[in-house]
XYZ file of C-alpha atoms in Angstrom:
689
model
C 60.765 -60.589 -59.327
C 62.716 -63.875 -59.739
C 62.529 -64.505 -56.016
C 58.790 -63.971 -55.982
C 58.357 -66.351 -58.831
C 60.352 -69.039 -57.067
C 58.312 -68.712 -53.878
C 55.154 -69.042 -55.828
C 56.528 -72.111 -57.468
C 57.454 -73.864 -54.190
C 54.089 -73.039 -52.777
C 52.477 -74.505 -55.811
C 54.332 -77.781 -55.321
C 52.646 -78.497 -51.955
C 50.466 -81.530 -51.808
C 46.700 -80.990 -52.137
C 46.123 -83.541 -49.339
C 47.719 -81.209 -46.764
C 45.169 -78.355 -47.315
C 42.379 -79.628 -44.942
C 44.844 -80.135 -42.141
C 46.254 -76.668 -42.619
C 42.764 -75.150 -42.630
C 41.887 -76.999 -39.426
C 45.026 -75.772 -37.679
C 44.442 -72.264 -38.934
C 40.851 -72.238 -37.639
C 42.018 -73.558 -34.261
C 44.586 -70.815 -33.946
C 42.029 -68.210 -34.944
C 39.594 -69.449 -32.268
C 42.275 -69.340 -29.588
C 43.256 -65.840 -30.666
C 39.603 -64.711 -30.594
C 39.096 -66.103 -27.070
C 42.240 -64.395 -25.872
C 41.136 -61.112 -27.459
C 37.663 -61.337 -25.873
C 39.198 -62.087 -22.479
C 41.521 -59.084 -22.709
C 38.664 -56.831 -23.855
C 36.508 -57.938 -20.906
C 39.315 -57.259 -18.455
C 39.992 -53.901 -20.052
C 36.292 -52.982 -19.937
C 36.100 -53.871 -16.267
C 39.121 -51.770 -15.506
C 37.724 -48.885 -17.513
C 34.336 -49.104 -15.747
C 35.977 -49.263 -12.348
C 38.263 -46.330 -13.116
C 35.379 -44.375 -14.663
C 33.208 -44.942 -11.586
C 36.010 -43.913 -9.270
C 36.732 -40.807 -11.300
C 33.011 -39.938 -11.438
C 32.620 -40.223 -7.657
C 35.726 -38.170 -7.155
C 34.487 -35.572 -9.652
C 31.084 -35.345 -7.915
C 32.740 -34.906 -4.563
C 35.042 -32.287 -5.981
C 32.261 -30.269 -7.748
C 29.669 -30.183 -4.892
C 29.674 -26.522 -3.864
C 27.693 -23.841 -2.048
C 25.461 -23.475 -5.105
C 24.590 -27.174 -4.873
C 23.730 -26.756 -1.210
C 21.513 -23.761 -1.982
C 19.722 -25.605 -4.782
C 19.217 -28.625 -2.556
C 17.834 -26.399 0.212
C 15.483 -24.548 -2.165
C 14.314 -27.866 -3.584
C 13.516 -29.172 -0.115
C 11.616 -26.001 0.780
C 9.606 -26.110 -2.454
C 8.833 -29.795 -2.010
C 7.703 -29.188 1.544
C 5.632 -26.194 0.434
C 3.825 -28.198 -2.248
C 3.259 -31.044 0.185
C 1.737 -28.692 2.789
C -0.320 -27.016 0.065
C -1.625 -30.421 -0.952
C -2.550 -31.211 2.656
C -4.234 -27.816 3.027
C -6.399 -28.405 -0.045
C -7.108 -31.994 0.935
C -8.183 -31.232 4.510
C -11.786 -30.288 5.333
C -12.572 -26.572 5.136
C -13.490 -26.521 8.820
C -10.132 -27.917 9.998
C -8.367 -24.542 10.563
C -11.355 -23.305 12.549
C -11.348 -26.550 14.564
C -7.663 -26.126 15.437
C -8.143 -22.427 16.290
C -11.082 -23.198 18.557
C -9.079 -25.961 20.233
C -6.413 -23.383 21.099
C -8.431 -20.247 21.834
C -11.895 -21.577 22.563
C -15.083 -21.320 20.490
C -15.023 -18.561 17.873
C -17.974 -16.193 17.616
C -20.290 -16.357 14.652
C -19.470 -13.946 11.821
C -21.536 -10.757 12.150
C -23.719 -11.655 9.173
C -24.643 -15.024 10.680
C -25.243 -13.521 14.115
C -27.492 -10.728 12.837
C -29.372 -13.045 10.488
C -30.276 -15.128 13.545
C -31.602 -11.938 15.128
C -33.856 -11.477 12.128
C -32.099 -8.583 10.388
C -32.589 -8.405 6.625
C -31.348 -6.222 3.777
C -33.012 -2.822 3.737
C -30.941 0.144 2.576
C -28.739 -0.200 -0.528
C -25.025 -0.036 0.274
C -22.368 1.885 -1.671
C -18.667 1.154 -1.161
C -16.052 3.808 -1.958
C -12.525 2.324 -2.002
C -9.441 4.280 -1.000
C -6.067 4.856 -2.576
C -4.217 1.832 -4.023
C -6.928 -0.699 -3.035
C -8.869 -0.534 -6.322
C -7.794 -2.536 -9.348
C -6.567 -0.813 -12.523
C -6.413 -2.464 -15.962
C -4.715 -1.621 -19.252
C -6.791 -0.509 -22.258
C -4.024 0.979 -24.385
C -0.270 0.870 -23.999
C 3.139 0.980 -25.624
C 4.861 -1.910 -27.367
C 6.453 -3.159 -24.139
C 2.943 -3.916 -22.809
C 2.022 -6.188 -25.708
C -0.473 -8.862 -24.636
C -1.690 -7.024 -21.530
C -4.964 -5.653 -22.913
C -7.501 -5.543 -20.043
C -5.016 -7.236 -17.727
C -4.597 -5.761 -14.265
C -1.522 -3.612 -13.876
C -2.543 -2.757 -10.310
C -4.049 -5.354 -8.018
C -4.242 -9.099 -8.529
C -0.913 -10.910 -8.719
C 1.199 -7.875 -9.719
C 3.032 -10.237 -12.068
C 4.021 -7.493 -14.485
C 5.974 -5.702 -11.760
C 8.461 -8.574 -11.787
C 8.342 -9.405 -15.489
C 8.776 -5.878 -16.896
C 9.263 -3.384 -14.067
C 10.314 -0.362 -16.128
C 7.401 -0.842 -18.510
C 5.058 -1.135 -15.532
C 6.347 2.108 -13.993
C 6.025 3.865 -17.347
C 2.368 2.856 -17.670
C 1.405 3.516 -14.037
C 2.859 7.032 -14.125
C 0.767 10.007 -15.198
C 1.758 13.014 -17.270
C 3.850 15.379 -15.146
C 2.217 18.460 -16.666
C -1.469 17.517 -16.947
C -1.853 14.837 -14.273
C -3.730 12.706 -16.843
C -2.779 9.837 -19.174
C 0.546 10.117 -20.995
C 0.278 9.871 -24.802
C -0.503 6.353 -25.997
C -1.465 4.983 -22.573
C -4.907 4.311 -21.128
C -5.323 2.688 -17.723
C -8.840 2.491 -16.330
C -10.440 1.270 -13.082
C -11.849 -2.247 -12.886
C -15.628 -2.197 -12.457
C -17.943 -4.180 -10.195
C -17.484 -5.605 -6.710
C -14.355 -7.422 -7.892
C -12.643 -4.049 -8.326
C -11.637 -3.951 -4.657
C -12.887 -7.077 -2.899
C -9.312 -8.413 -2.820
C -6.178 -6.337 -3.277
C -4.133 -9.432 -4.103
C -4.927 -13.157 -3.915
C -5.733 -13.957 -0.285
C -5.486 -10.309 0.857
C -9.027 -9.091 1.388
C -10.188 -5.481 1.438
C -13.970 -5.393 1.003
C -14.571 -9.139 0.592
C -15.337 -9.908 4.257
C -17.832 -7.056 4.580
C -19.512 -8.045 1.300
C -19.779 -11.685 2.420
C -21.346 -10.724 5.750
C -23.856 -8.388 4.089
C -24.807 -11.268 1.817
C -25.702 -13.284 4.923
C -28.665 -11.022 5.589
C -29.853 -10.927 2.008
C -27.690 -8.439 0.137
C -26.653 -9.142 -3.435
C -25.091 -7.244 -6.311
C -28.312 -5.419 -7.190
C -28.289 -3.577 -3.826
C -24.506 -3.302 -3.365
C -22.373 -1.062 -5.551
C -18.597 -0.541 -5.678
C -17.926 3.075 -6.676
C -14.585 2.278 -8.315
C -12.499 5.144 -9.688
C -8.962 5.800 -10.839
C -7.424 6.677 -7.487
C -4.286 8.134 -9.110
C -5.845 11.239 -10.632
C -7.365 14.262 -8.900
C -10.977 13.950 -7.788
C -12.394 16.413 -10.301
C -10.408 14.818 -13.115
C -12.150 11.482 -12.507
C -15.238 13.283 -13.802
C -13.422 15.097 -16.602
C -11.803 11.949 -17.980
C -14.115 9.075 -16.970
C -17.374 10.739 -15.816
C -16.999 8.702 -12.624
C -18.873 11.167 -10.399
C -21.806 11.146 -12.838
C -21.820 7.346 -12.799
C -21.901 7.296 -8.998
C -24.792 9.757 -9.016
C -26.743 7.705 -11.541
C -26.159 4.415 -9.732
C -27.255 5.830 -6.378
C -30.405 7.268 -7.951
C -31.132 3.887 -9.574
C -30.601 1.981 -6.309
C -32.920 4.319 -4.412
C -35.581 4.047 -7.116
C -35.437 0.235 -7.320
C -35.464 -0.258 -3.527
C -38.753 1.524 -2.980
C -37.250 4.889 -2.125
C -34.925 3.633 0.607
C -31.855 5.855 0.920
C -28.365 4.451 0.522
C -25.762 3.821 3.208
C -22.359 4.914 1.909
C -19.208 3.241 3.263
C -16.016 5.038 2.141
C -12.568 3.860 3.240
C -9.301 5.794 3.570
C -8.886 8.328 0.750
C -12.349 7.319 -0.444
C -13.617 9.373 2.514
C -12.203 12.544 0.927
C -13.387 11.469 -2.508
C -16.975 11.104 -1.291
C -16.746 14.415 0.579
C -15.860 15.932 -2.796
C -18.763 14.048 -4.394
C -21.338 15.437 -1.948
C -20.376 18.987 -2.935
C -20.095 18.143 -6.632
C -23.505 16.450 -6.859
C -25.336 19.508 -5.484
C -23.301 22.158 -7.325
C -24.695 23.530 -10.572
C -23.339 22.338 -13.910
C -20.894 22.428 -15.595
C -18.574 22.328 -12.566
C -20.996 20.198 -10.541
C -23.574 17.495 -11.065
C -26.618 19.764 -10.904
C -28.493 17.622 -8.391
C -29.694 20.556 -6.326
C -29.344 21.391 -2.644
C -31.623 18.523 -1.504
C -29.964 15.689 -3.409
C -27.982 14.301 -0.442
C -30.969 14.643 1.895
C -33.122 12.694 -0.581
C -30.668 9.909 -1.389
C -28.295 9.293 1.552
C -29.221 7.788 4.923
C -25.740 7.658 6.449
C -22.063 7.995 5.545
C -19.960 5.510 7.538
C -16.362 6.640 7.042
C -13.674 4.036 7.783
C -10.141 5.255 8.556
C -10.844 8.659 7.082
C -7.845 11.029 6.732
C -10.104 14.092 7.023
C -7.256 16.407 8.049
C -4.464 14.668 6.159
C -1.746 12.141 6.919
C 1.861 12.968 7.957
C 2.902 9.756 6.231
C 2.150 11.401 2.877
C 4.672 14.164 3.669
C 7.547 11.710 4.015
C 6.324 9.812 0.962
C 6.411 12.886 -1.269
C 9.563 14.336 0.308
C 11.804 11.264 0.243
C 9.696 8.377 -1.140
C 9.752 6.554 2.170
C 7.902 5.878 5.397
C 8.892 3.931 8.501
C 9.160 0.541 6.759
C 11.163 1.841 3.790
C 13.483 3.744 6.123
C 14.182 0.552 8.078
C 14.933 -1.314 4.837
C 17.367 1.406 3.791
C 19.086 1.186 7.166
C 19.475 -2.604 6.919
C 20.881 -2.465 3.396
C 22.262 1.053 2.844
C 22.192 2.186 -0.745
C 20.473 -0.908 -2.163
C 17.240 0.958 -2.883
C 19.183 3.861 -4.376
C 21.738 2.167 -6.597
C 21.149 1.171 -10.195
C 20.388 -2.561 -9.881
C 19.632 -4.155 -13.275
C 18.801 -0.686 -14.595
C 16.131 -0.079 -11.955
C 16.740 2.595 -9.338
C 13.876 1.656 -7.048
C 13.277 4.775 -4.964
C 13.875 7.150 -7.851
C 11.274 5.392 -9.976
C 8.858 5.218 -7.049
C 9.245 8.949 -6.427
C 8.827 9.854 -10.087
C 5.730 7.654 -10.335
C 3.979 8.604 -7.081
C 4.637 12.321 -7.542
C 2.644 12.098 -10.756
C -0.386 10.801 -8.817
C -2.277 13.988 -7.976
C -4.610 12.196 -5.557
C -1.818 11.817 -2.994
C -1.806 15.589 -2.518
C -5.392 15.401 -1.240
C -3.976 13.849 1.946
C -1.408 16.493 2.830
C -2.044 17.927 6.325
C -4.902 20.443 6.408
C -5.486 23.230 8.887
C -1.834 24.208 9.279
C -0.390 24.932 12.705
C -3.866 25.632 14.129
C -4.694 21.935 13.865
C -1.352 20.117 13.898
C 0.595 22.329 16.294
C 3.509 24.719 16.052
C 7.153 24.732 17.060
C 6.495 24.323 20.784
C 3.007 22.832 21.102
C 0.686 20.211 19.625
C -2.794 18.902 20.474
C -1.376 15.488 21.431
C 1.061 17.018 23.910
C 1.299 14.705 26.905
C 0.519 11.539 24.971
C 2.132 8.523 26.635
C 3.258 5.986 24.062
C 3.659 3.141 26.523
C 0.171 3.448 28.004
C -1.868 0.277 27.879
C -5.221 0.173 26.137
C -8.202 -2.086 26.873
C -8.597 -5.105 24.595
C -12.362 -4.862 24.122
C -14.495 -2.657 21.919
C -17.414 -1.855 24.208
C -16.491 1.541 25.682
C -19.115 4.177 25.041
C -17.468 7.337 26.339
C -14.102 8.966 26.117
C -11.441 8.522 28.725
C -7.761 9.478 28.858
C -5.287 6.893 27.700
C -3.549 6.870 31.018
C -1.259 9.128 32.994
C 2.388 8.763 32.301
C 5.592 10.533 33.096
C 4.708 14.045 31.983
C 8.356 15.044 31.837
C 8.995 12.381 29.236
C 5.751 13.041 27.376
C 6.364 16.766 26.958
C 9.687 16.062 25.243
C 7.715 15.128 22.118
C 6.997 18.210 20.031
C 4.663 16.722 17.456
C 4.132 20.095 15.812
C 7.622 19.756 14.328
C 6.480 17.439 11.585
C 9.921 17.314 10.016
C 13.206 18.129 11.754
C 16.807 17.809 10.605
C 18.465 16.146 13.581
C 17.184 14.678 16.829
C 18.595 17.552 18.865
C 16.715 20.048 16.702
C 13.501 18.101 17.271
C 13.905 18.448 21.063
C 15.303 21.952 21.666
C 13.124 24.927 22.480
C 12.494 27.016 19.384
C 14.357 30.007 20.892
C 17.567 27.953 20.908
C 17.431 27.039 17.212
C 19.017 29.168 14.531
C 17.221 28.817 11.211
C 17.958 30.158 7.734
C 15.021 30.742 5.414
C 15.208 28.500 2.357
C 12.742 30.338 0.124
C 15.309 32.714 -1.349
C 17.937 30.043 -1.952
C 19.417 29.861 -5.433
C 18.795 26.578 -7.193
C 21.019 25.142 -9.883
C 21.418 22.068 -12.034
C 23.545 19.362 -10.489
C 25.518 16.572 -12.128
C 22.856 13.927 -11.630
C 22.116 13.391 -15.296
C 25.764 12.929 -16.227
C 27.150 11.019 -13.246
C 24.161 8.779 -12.501
C 21.585 6.862 -14.441
C 19.041 9.360 -15.773
C 15.921 8.847 -13.631
C 14.595 12.368 -13.458
C 13.022 13.763 -10.308
C 12.586 17.407 -9.405
C 15.544 17.109 -7.034
C 17.746 17.144 -10.142
C 16.757 20.788 -10.668
C 17.657 21.929 -7.152
C 21.403 21.788 -7.064
C 23.564 21.453 -3.976
C 22.733 24.985 -2.836
C 19.004 24.297 -2.825
C 19.454 21.008 -0.984
C 21.599 22.645 1.701
C 19.075 25.464 2.128
C 16.323 22.940 2.912
C 18.399 21.393 5.693
C 19.437 24.789 7.094
C 15.815 25.691 7.818
C 15.925 22.729 10.259
C 12.262 22.522 11.357
C 9.050 22.298 9.356
C 5.537 22.478 10.788
C 2.294 21.696 8.951
C 2.202 25.217 7.496
C 5.813 25.360 6.326
C 5.592 21.805 4.931
C 3.566 23.233 2.062
C 6.259 25.844 1.395
C 8.869 23.094 1.496
C 7.057 20.966 -1.088
C 6.583 23.999 -3.327
C 10.356 24.504 -3.161
C 11.467 20.902 -3.802
C 8.644 19.849 -6.173
C 7.192 22.945 -7.861
C 5.684 21.094 -10.829
C 3.884 18.616 -8.598
C 2.539 21.332 -6.300
C 1.420 23.459 -9.245
C -0.915 20.637 -10.231
C -1.913 20.117 -6.603
C -2.788 23.772 -6.071
C -5.224 23.573 -8.988
C -7.189 20.747 -7.350
C -6.742 20.890 -3.573
C -6.548 23.356 -0.697
C -5.239 22.940 2.846
C -6.339 25.985 4.827
C -9.180 27.002 7.128
C -12.029 29.076 5.703
C -12.655 32.474 7.259
C -16.062 32.877 5.617
C -17.658 29.787 4.091
C -20.167 31.966 2.279
C -17.388 33.489 0.207
C -17.979 32.658 -3.471
C -14.443 31.358 -3.885
C -15.315 28.250 -1.844
C -17.689 27.197 -4.606
C -14.630 26.053 -6.572
C -13.979 22.295 -6.620
C -10.453 22.659 -5.181
C -12.001 23.247 -1.723
C -14.563 20.428 -1.771
C -12.389 17.707 -0.213
C -11.200 19.899 2.678
C -13.719 19.674 5.548
C -12.325 22.942 6.978
C -13.189 24.866 3.812
C -16.602 23.480 2.947
C -20.022 22.826 4.462
C -21.800 19.532 4.881
C -25.040 19.188 2.887
C -28.310 20.536 4.272
C -29.523 17.101 5.336
C -30.577 17.100 9.002
C -31.707 13.447 8.931
C -28.455 12.177 7.473
C -25.837 10.737 9.862
C -22.072 10.780 9.609
C -19.870 8.208 11.341
C -16.130 8.308 11.823
C -14.958 4.712 12.333
C -11.286 3.930 12.833
C -8.799 1.813 14.742
C -6.753 2.914 17.730
C -4.002 1.440 19.856
C -1.312 1.188 17.158
C 1.731 3.497 16.977
C 1.142 5.759 13.986
C 3.614 8.038 12.206
C 3.254 11.662 13.236
C 6.651 13.409 12.828
C 10.105 12.606 11.431
C 13.797 13.159 12.079
C 15.726 13.602 8.823
C 19.326 13.668 7.639
C 21.257 14.046 4.402
C 21.185 10.903 2.286
C 24.292 9.287 0.786
C 25.389 10.499 -2.649
C 23.061 13.463 -2.338
C 24.230 14.907 -5.627
C 22.906 11.870 -7.514
C 19.898 10.521 -5.715
C 17.146 11.583 -3.324
C 19.153 13.885 -1.046
C 17.204 13.356 2.190
C 16.204 10.325 4.214
C 14.736 9.456 7.601
C 17.453 9.115 10.241
C 16.795 5.613 11.547
C 19.594 6.037 14.108
C 17.474 8.579 16.017
C 16.068 6.711 19.025
C 14.256 8.044 22.054
C 15.097 5.158 24.368
C 13.342 4.873 27.722
C 13.134 8.641 28.085
C 11.106 9.066 24.911
C 9.564 5.784 23.725
C 7.545 7.646 21.095
C 10.707 8.067 18.964
C 11.843 4.913 17.210
C 13.907 4.696 14.057
C 13.629 8.414 13.339
C 9.816 8.410 13.536
C 7.704 9.965 16.289
C 4.528 7.957 16.814
C 1.139 8.770 18.250
C -2.125 6.863 18.653
C -3.885 5.802 15.472
C -4.502 2.948 13.054
C -0.888 2.679 11.826
C -1.587 5.064 8.923
C -4.015 7.798 10.020
C -3.491 9.493 13.417
C -6.513 9.751 15.706
C -6.473 13.541 15.376
C -7.085 13.397 11.625
C -9.660 10.609 11.715
C -11.696 11.862 14.655
C -11.545 15.652 14.986
C -14.357 16.579 12.593
C -16.909 14.236 14.172
C -15.647 15.046 17.682
C -15.725 18.835 17.308
C -15.719 20.323 13.809
C -19.098 18.817 12.838
C -20.453 18.136 16.324
C -23.750 19.970 16.680
C -24.794 22.960 14.633
C -21.511 24.526 13.473
C -20.533 26.596 10.458
C -19.164 23.384 8.910
C -22.416 21.505 9.682
C -25.195 24.068 9.197
C -28.065 21.557 9.339
C -26.795 20.048 12.600
C -26.823 16.442 11.354
C -25.771 13.881 13.940
C -22.144 12.746 13.989
C -20.705 9.742 15.814
C -17.260 8.431 16.634
C -16.791 4.667 16.662
C -13.271 3.629 17.690
C -12.099 0.009 17.593
C -9.224 -0.884 19.841
C -6.638 -3.000 18.122
C -6.102 -6.598 19.201
C -3.662 -8.810 17.310
C -4.765 -12.303 16.245
C -4.145 -14.942 18.886
C -2.792 -17.495 16.393
C -1.573 -17.566 12.807
C -4.673 -19.540 11.871
C -6.772 -16.436 12.570
C -5.146 -14.717 9.595
C -5.340 -10.940 9.974
C -7.665 -11.207 12.944
C -11.250 -10.270 13.734
C -10.409 -7.443 16.160
C -7.748 -5.610 14.185
C -7.624 -1.833 14.243
C -5.033 -1.532 11.467
C -5.899 0.743 8.560
C -6.790 -2.003 6.066
C -7.191 -5.018 8.342
C -10.009 -3.226 10.164
C -12.140 -4.134 7.144
C -12.332 -7.600 8.707
C -13.093 -6.336 12.228
C -16.275 -8.098 13.411
C -17.391 -5.179 15.599
C -17.074 -2.688 12.748
C -18.849 -4.995 10.304
C -21.681 -5.490 12.783
C -22.119 -1.718 13.153
C -22.305 -1.277 9.370
C -24.801 -4.107 8.905
C -27.064 -2.794 11.655
C -27.170 0.680 10.076
C -27.767 -0.832 6.624
C -30.649 -2.809 8.133
C -32.205 0.387 9.486
C -30.518 1.251 12.796
C -29.333 4.746 13.753
C -26.234 5.922 15.536
C -28.166 6.105 18.784
C -29.256 2.478 18.302
C -25.587 1.513 18.165
C -24.990 3.273 21.485
C -23.682 6.612 20.238
C -19.964 7.293 20.550
C -17.526 4.478 21.278
C -14.192 6.020 22.243
C -10.918 4.590 23.546
C -8.517 7.442 22.752
C -8.067 11.028 23.923
C -9.732 12.459 20.818
C -12.126 14.735 22.721
C -9.317 16.050 24.909
C -7.079 16.687 21.915
C -9.914 18.304 19.974
C -10.400 20.832 22.755
C -6.752 21.828 22.377
C -7.488 23.043 18.838
C -8.798 26.601 18.912
C -10.971 26.730 15.836
C -13.850 29.077 15.118
C -17.002 26.980 14.888
């Protein structure tokens, strides 16, 4: 303390005159110190910025990875896509046509424009009957997972819900496995009006082109009607649940009455052909099973039925779909990425869900092959025997009479035994039946397998078969059209129990038998009569010149104890010796979905003239359209396509329909127009007429 006091005292003795000088020196030193500090801070900041920039560049170079490359690539693609989309919307509407004409020459006028110039006008009302999967379906009641989807399309349109909530979508699109109707708490109903099936998805037309061309000659919504229905359920159940058949009857009667008594022209497509065949029997049958219209209803209300791509005798493609949930395209996808469609990816076993869903759709069973071995062939013969897959077809659509599709190497052609609709192994598909040892599967003992404990629980009826039942199916080795039905009864008894209540697949011995008055026979042309309407005309219009699935080579699938145990053997190839066999699928002439035999036989022979199936002798015509692919991408799906759906934009077909709607007859069109061997193949079928 004494020291502190002394220092304070000496400081106090300093002269007051020295204080300004000290303050000035102190301020000077402070300024110098501040300048030095600022200079050091600036240098430090520069060094920090330089080092930071160097480190940042190094870090960017170090972190640029494959993901960055992918994102950059996707960004470029998206930017380019939006730029091209902008140019497409900015360019004149006629620009694509201008470019196409510059490449291929002048394009013909659309049929509606051409026929309007000829003076044709709207005359007969037109009714459209869509096929399977092409009609829109919307939600009216659903479970909590479908919140916000009231009256939104679950089928058709953008299919956005398939990607957003796939399991919920499958749950709502499936039907009850016991009744074949709506599951509890779910109501899905068909969209009404022309918009129900004009486009399947944005930009993918179905009926839109035909509707637009009819409008060119004066048609509008008052004289065009889309007979939309729920294509998932059985034909008779569309009446039980929705009264759809009654609505079609009422609308046709209204159109005839408001058009001055002019009869309607009906244009069914695909499965809609079978649906309208059912309708023609229903409308004349007495109530309560039928519509009570009387035996003259069709004669009084229908001018012509112009069937497009009609699967009158069934479709082999449906067999593979119900048996293994696949067709040619799915089989190829499974071969490219084995197991991907089977494994549990994000909780969604694709093929298992597809099988469970589609097997609940009773309508698919309407397209199983009809007529058995009499129509489709047996172990060692088929009507298409001798078909040459590599034969060339003409590229025009103006032939009026039948001619063979060309002579080929008969030795190669006879190797194809189309009657063997399903064979386990390529060698089995080719051997003579006497060389094949088969074990009957019908008495095989089924048993539960471990599917529900070792795999994700997506139930299909294969889970109830057991390994013994699966092996028994393969040991039978060959299945023809007749034994296919036995096979499906064995592997899917619940599905076929529902199917047997609504459909039949045989050939009637006596059409006057009272049992054929039941609705289960009405969609089978071999077990029912056409209406007594001698002035009515029936057309069978379909594409040809495209390889179409006819028979399959199968094998055991991987992990058979867990998943679908069978799959198409895509390794089975025919090579140059048998070009009809590719990727495990035997092909024949058709429209890529329906073989010529199914689409054309009834109009070529079964209904031709006065037969027991056509007692009034109404005229029938075959109109085939040879497939020609579009010349450029700007043509879209083409104007000469013979493909099952794309044919709806075929100018020649549209012109034929418009001419009949405007008053022409089949004879006015030139009668039959045939490119295939349908008449030759029909003669191979020995059927009592």
